[in-house]
CSV table of C-alpha atoms in Angstrom, one decimal:
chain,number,residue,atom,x,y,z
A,16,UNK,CA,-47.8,17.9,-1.9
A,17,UNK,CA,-46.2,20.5,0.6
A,18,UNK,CA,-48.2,21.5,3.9
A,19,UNK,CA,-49.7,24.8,3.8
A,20,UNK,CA,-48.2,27.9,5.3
A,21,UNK,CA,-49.8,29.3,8.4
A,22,UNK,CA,-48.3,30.9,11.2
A,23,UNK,CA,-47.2,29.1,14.4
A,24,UNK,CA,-49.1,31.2,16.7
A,25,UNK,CA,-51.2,34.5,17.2
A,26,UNK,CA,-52.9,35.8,20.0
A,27,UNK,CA,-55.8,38.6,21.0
A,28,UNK,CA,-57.8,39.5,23.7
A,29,UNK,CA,-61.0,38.7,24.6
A,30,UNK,CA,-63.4,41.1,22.3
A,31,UNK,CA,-60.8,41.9,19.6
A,32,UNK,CA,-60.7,40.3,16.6
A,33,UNK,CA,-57.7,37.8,15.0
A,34,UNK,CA,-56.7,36.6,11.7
A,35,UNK,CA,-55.3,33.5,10.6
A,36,UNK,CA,-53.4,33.1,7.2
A,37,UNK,CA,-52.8,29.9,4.9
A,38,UNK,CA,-50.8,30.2,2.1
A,39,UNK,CA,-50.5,27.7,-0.7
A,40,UNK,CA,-50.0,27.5,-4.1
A,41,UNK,CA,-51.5,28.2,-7.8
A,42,UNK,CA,-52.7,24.2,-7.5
A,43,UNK,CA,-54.1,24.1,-4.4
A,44,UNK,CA,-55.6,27.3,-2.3
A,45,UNK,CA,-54.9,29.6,-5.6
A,46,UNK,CA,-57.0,27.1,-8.1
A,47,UNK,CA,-60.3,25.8,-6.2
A,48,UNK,CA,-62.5,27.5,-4.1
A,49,UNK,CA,-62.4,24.7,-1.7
A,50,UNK,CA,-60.2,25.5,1.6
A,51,UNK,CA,-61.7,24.1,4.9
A,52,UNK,CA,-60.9,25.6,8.4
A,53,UNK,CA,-61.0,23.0,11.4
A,54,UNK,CA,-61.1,23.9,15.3
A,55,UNK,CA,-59.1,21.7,17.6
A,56,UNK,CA,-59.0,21.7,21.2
A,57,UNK,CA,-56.3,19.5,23.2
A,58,UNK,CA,-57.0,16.2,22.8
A,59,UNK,CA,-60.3,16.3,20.6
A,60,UNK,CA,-60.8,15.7,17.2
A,61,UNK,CA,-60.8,18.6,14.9
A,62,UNK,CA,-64.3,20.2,13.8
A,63,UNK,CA,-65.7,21.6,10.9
A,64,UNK,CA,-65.6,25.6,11.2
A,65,UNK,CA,-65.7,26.7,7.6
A,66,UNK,CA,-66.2,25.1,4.1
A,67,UNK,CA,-65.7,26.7,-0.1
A,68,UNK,CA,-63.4,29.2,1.9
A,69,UNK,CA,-65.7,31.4,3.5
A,70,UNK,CA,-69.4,29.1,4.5
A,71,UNK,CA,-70.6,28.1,7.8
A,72,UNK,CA,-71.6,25.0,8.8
A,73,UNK,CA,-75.1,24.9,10.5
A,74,UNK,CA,-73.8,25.8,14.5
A,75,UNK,CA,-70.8,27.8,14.1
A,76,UNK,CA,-71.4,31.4,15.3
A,77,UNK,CA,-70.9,34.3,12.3
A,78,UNK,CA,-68.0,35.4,14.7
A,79,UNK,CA,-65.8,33.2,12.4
A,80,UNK,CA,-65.6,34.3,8.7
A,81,UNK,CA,-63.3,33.1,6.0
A,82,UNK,CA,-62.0,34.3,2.7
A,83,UNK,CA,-59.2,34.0,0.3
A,84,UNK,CA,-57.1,36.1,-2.4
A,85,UNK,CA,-54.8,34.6,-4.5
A,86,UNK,CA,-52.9,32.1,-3.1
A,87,UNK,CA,-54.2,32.7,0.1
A,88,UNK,CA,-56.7,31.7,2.5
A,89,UNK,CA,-57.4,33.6,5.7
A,90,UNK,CA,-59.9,32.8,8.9
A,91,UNK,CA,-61.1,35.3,10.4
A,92,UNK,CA,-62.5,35.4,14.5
A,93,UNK,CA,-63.8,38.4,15.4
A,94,UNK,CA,-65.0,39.1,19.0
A,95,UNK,CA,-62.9,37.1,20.3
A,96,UNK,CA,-63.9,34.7,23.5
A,97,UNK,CA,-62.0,32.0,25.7
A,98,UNK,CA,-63.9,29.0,24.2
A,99,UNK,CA,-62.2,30.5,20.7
A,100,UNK,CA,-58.3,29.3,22.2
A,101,UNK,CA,-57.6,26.3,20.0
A,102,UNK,CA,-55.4,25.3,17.3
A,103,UNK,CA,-56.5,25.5,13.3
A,104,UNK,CA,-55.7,24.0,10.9
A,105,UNK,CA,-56.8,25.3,6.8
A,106,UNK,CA,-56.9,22.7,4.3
A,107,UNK,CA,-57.7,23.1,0.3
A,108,UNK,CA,-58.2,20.5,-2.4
A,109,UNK,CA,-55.1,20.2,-4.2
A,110,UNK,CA,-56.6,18.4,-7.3
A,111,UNK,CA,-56.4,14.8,-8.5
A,112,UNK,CA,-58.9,13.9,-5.5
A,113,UNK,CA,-56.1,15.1,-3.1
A,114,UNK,CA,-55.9,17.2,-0.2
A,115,UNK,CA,-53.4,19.2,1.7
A,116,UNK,CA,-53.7,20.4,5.3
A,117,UNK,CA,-51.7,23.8,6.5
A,118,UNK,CA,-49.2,23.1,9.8
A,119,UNK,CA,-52.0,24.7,12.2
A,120,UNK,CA,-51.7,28.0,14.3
A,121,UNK,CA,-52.4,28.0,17.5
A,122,UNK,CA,-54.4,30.7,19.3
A,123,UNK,CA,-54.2,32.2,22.6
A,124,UNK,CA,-57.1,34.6,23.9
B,4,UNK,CA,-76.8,11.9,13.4
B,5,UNK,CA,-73.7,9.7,11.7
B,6,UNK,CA,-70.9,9.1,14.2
B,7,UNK,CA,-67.2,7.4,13.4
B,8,UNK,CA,-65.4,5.2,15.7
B,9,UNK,CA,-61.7,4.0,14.8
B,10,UNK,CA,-60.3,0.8,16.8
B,11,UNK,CA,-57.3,-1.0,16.8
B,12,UNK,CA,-54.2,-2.0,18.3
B,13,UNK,CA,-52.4,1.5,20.2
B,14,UNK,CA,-49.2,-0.7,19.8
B,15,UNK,CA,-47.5,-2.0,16.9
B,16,UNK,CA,-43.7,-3.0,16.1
B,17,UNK,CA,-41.9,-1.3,14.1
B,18,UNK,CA,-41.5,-3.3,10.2
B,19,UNK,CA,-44.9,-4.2,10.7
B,20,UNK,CA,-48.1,-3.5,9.6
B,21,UNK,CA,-50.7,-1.1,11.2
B,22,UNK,CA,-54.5,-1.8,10.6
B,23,UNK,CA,-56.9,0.1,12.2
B,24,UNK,CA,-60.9,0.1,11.3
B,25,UNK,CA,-63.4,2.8,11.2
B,26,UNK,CA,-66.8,1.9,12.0
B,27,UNK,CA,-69.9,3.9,10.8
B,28,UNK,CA,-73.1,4.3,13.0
B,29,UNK,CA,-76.1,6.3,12.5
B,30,UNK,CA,-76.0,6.2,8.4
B,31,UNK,CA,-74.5,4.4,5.9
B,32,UNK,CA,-71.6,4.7,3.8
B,33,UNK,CA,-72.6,6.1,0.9
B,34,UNK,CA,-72.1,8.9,-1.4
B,35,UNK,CA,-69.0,10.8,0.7
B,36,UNK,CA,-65.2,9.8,1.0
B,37,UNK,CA,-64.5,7.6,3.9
B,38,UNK,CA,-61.0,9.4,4.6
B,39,UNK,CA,-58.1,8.8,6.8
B,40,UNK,CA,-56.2,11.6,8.7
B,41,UNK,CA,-53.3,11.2,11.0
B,42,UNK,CA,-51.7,13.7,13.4
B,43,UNK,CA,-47.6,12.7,15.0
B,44,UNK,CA,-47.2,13.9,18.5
B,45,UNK,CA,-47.3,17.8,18.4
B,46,UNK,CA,-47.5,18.3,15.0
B,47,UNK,CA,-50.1,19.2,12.2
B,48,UNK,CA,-52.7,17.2,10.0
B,49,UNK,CA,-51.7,14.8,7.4
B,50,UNK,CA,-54.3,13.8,4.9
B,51,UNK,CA,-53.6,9.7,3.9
B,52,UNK,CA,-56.0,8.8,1.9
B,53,UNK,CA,-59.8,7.7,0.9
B,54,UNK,CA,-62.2,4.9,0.1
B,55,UNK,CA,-65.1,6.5,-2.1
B,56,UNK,CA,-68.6,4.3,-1.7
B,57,UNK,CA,-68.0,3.7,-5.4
B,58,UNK,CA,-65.0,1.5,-4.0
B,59,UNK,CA,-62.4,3.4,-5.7
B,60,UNK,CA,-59.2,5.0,-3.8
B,61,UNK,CA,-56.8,7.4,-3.6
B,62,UNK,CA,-53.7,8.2,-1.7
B,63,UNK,CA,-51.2,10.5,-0.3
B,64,UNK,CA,-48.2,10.3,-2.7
B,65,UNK,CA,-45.8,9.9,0.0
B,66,UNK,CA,-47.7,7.0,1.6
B,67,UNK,CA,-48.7,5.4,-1.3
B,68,UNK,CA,-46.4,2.8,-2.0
B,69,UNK,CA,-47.4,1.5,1.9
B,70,UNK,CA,-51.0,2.4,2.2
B,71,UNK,CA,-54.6,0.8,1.8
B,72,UNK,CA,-57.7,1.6,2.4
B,73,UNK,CA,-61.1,-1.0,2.2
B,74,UNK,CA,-64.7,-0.7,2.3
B,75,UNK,CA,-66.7,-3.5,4.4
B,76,UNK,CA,-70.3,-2.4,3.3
B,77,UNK,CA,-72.2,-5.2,5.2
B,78,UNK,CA,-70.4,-4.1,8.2
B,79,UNK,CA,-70.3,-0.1,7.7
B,80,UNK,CA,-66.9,-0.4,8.4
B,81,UNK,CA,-64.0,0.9,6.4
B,82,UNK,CA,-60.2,0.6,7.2
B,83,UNK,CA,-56.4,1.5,7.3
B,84,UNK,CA,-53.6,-0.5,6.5
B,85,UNK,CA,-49.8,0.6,6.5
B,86,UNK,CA,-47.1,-1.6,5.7
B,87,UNK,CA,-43.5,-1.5,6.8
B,88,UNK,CA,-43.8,1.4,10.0
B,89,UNK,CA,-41.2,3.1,11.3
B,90,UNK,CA,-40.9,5.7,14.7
B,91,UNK,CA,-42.4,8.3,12.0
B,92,UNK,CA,-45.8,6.4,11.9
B,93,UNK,CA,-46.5,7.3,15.3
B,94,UNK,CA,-49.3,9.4,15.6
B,95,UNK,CA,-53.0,10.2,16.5
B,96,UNK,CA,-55.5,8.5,13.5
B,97,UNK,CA,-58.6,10.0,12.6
B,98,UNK,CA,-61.6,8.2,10.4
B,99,UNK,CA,-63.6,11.2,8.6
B,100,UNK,CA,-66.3,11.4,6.1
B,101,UNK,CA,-65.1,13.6,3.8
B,102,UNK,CA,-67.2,15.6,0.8
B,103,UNK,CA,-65.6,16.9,-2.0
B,104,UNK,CA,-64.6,19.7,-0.5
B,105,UNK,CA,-64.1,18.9,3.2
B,106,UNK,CA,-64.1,16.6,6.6
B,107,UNK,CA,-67.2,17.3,7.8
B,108,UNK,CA,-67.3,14.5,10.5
B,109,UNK,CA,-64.8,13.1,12.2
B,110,UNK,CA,-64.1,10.5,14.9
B,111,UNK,CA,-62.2,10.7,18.0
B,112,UNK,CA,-59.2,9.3,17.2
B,113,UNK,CA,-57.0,6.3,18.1
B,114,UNK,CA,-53.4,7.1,19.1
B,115,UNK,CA,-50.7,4.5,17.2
B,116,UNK,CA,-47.2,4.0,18.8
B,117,UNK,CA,-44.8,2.3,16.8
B,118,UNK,CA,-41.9,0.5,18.9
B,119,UNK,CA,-38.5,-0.9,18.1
């Protein structure tokens, strides 16, 4: 199982919108509609922002939208504000009851 | 409204064994993945492994030979075990529940140094 490929960092301004890219494989992102995004501020846990690639959970503004193609996953934040500066992290289901996480991008608004 | 709580020693020498528990309040373990997650010092998310209610488990492949996971259903509890740690078990451990497709609820997190 090999970490998931996201970039070290990106950055926007406040009001602009941001992407965020994970890249796996044909066994993990490619073959299951189940990547996960996860917000984490310093020194928190990481929380739930998106589930089956692209749902909210009940609380997390429609700001932050998620889809995939192919072998890869992409978060998207758009209007962008300070409480947004965090690092994510994707992760997928990479079959036999096994998941792999992404390396995590941080972003600075 | 479920809540996780991991505890256990923030210290542990290296060759030995780290155990850390994950209590469950506000619902009971049931139905989900009970799922450990660890994070080393600056870096990413590393999936370990899971306890389903059913009792069955599963684990990272490059853990497995070291890791275990339980299920104590009187106490809501489930926990971690890895054998033989080195500097490179050092991290930040996180309890989650965990669905079949993600880690919907997490606890804070116990931080794990291992010392020579």
């Amino acid at each position: 199982q090999s970490a998931l490929t996201q970039p070290r960092s990106v950055s926007g301004s406040p009001g602009q919108p941001v992407t965020i890219s994970c890249t796996g494989t044909g066994s993990d992102v490619g073959a299951y509609n189940y990547v996960s995004w996860y917000r984490q501020h310093p020194g928190k846990a990481p929380k739930l922002m998106i589930y089956d690639v692209s749902k909210r959970p009940s609380g997390v503004p429609d700001r932050l939208s998620g889809s995939k193609s192919g072998n890869t996953a992409s978060l998207t934040i758009s209007g962008l504000q300070a409480e947004d500066e965090a690092d994510y992290y994707c992760c997928s289901y990479a079959g036999s009851y096994t998941w792999v996480f992404g390396g995590g991008t941080k972003l600075t608004v | 409204q479920v809540q996780l709580q991991e505890s256990g020693p923030g210290l542990v020498k290296s060759s030995e064994t780290l155990s850390l528990t994950c209590t469950v309040s506000g619902g009971s373990i049931t139905t989900y993945y009970w799922t450990w997650i660890r994070q080393p010092p600056g870096k990413g998310l590393e999936w370990i492994g899971y306890i389903h209610h059913t009792g069955s488990t599963n684990y990272n492949s490059s853990l497995k030979s070291r890791v275990t996971i339980s299920l104590d259903r009187s106490k809501n509890q489930f926990s971690l075990k890895l054998t033989s740690v080195t500097a490179a078990d050092t991290a930040v451990y996180y309890c989650a529940r965990g669905t079949t497709n993600d880690f919907d609820i997490w606890g804070p997190g116990t931080k794990v140094t291992v010392s020579s």
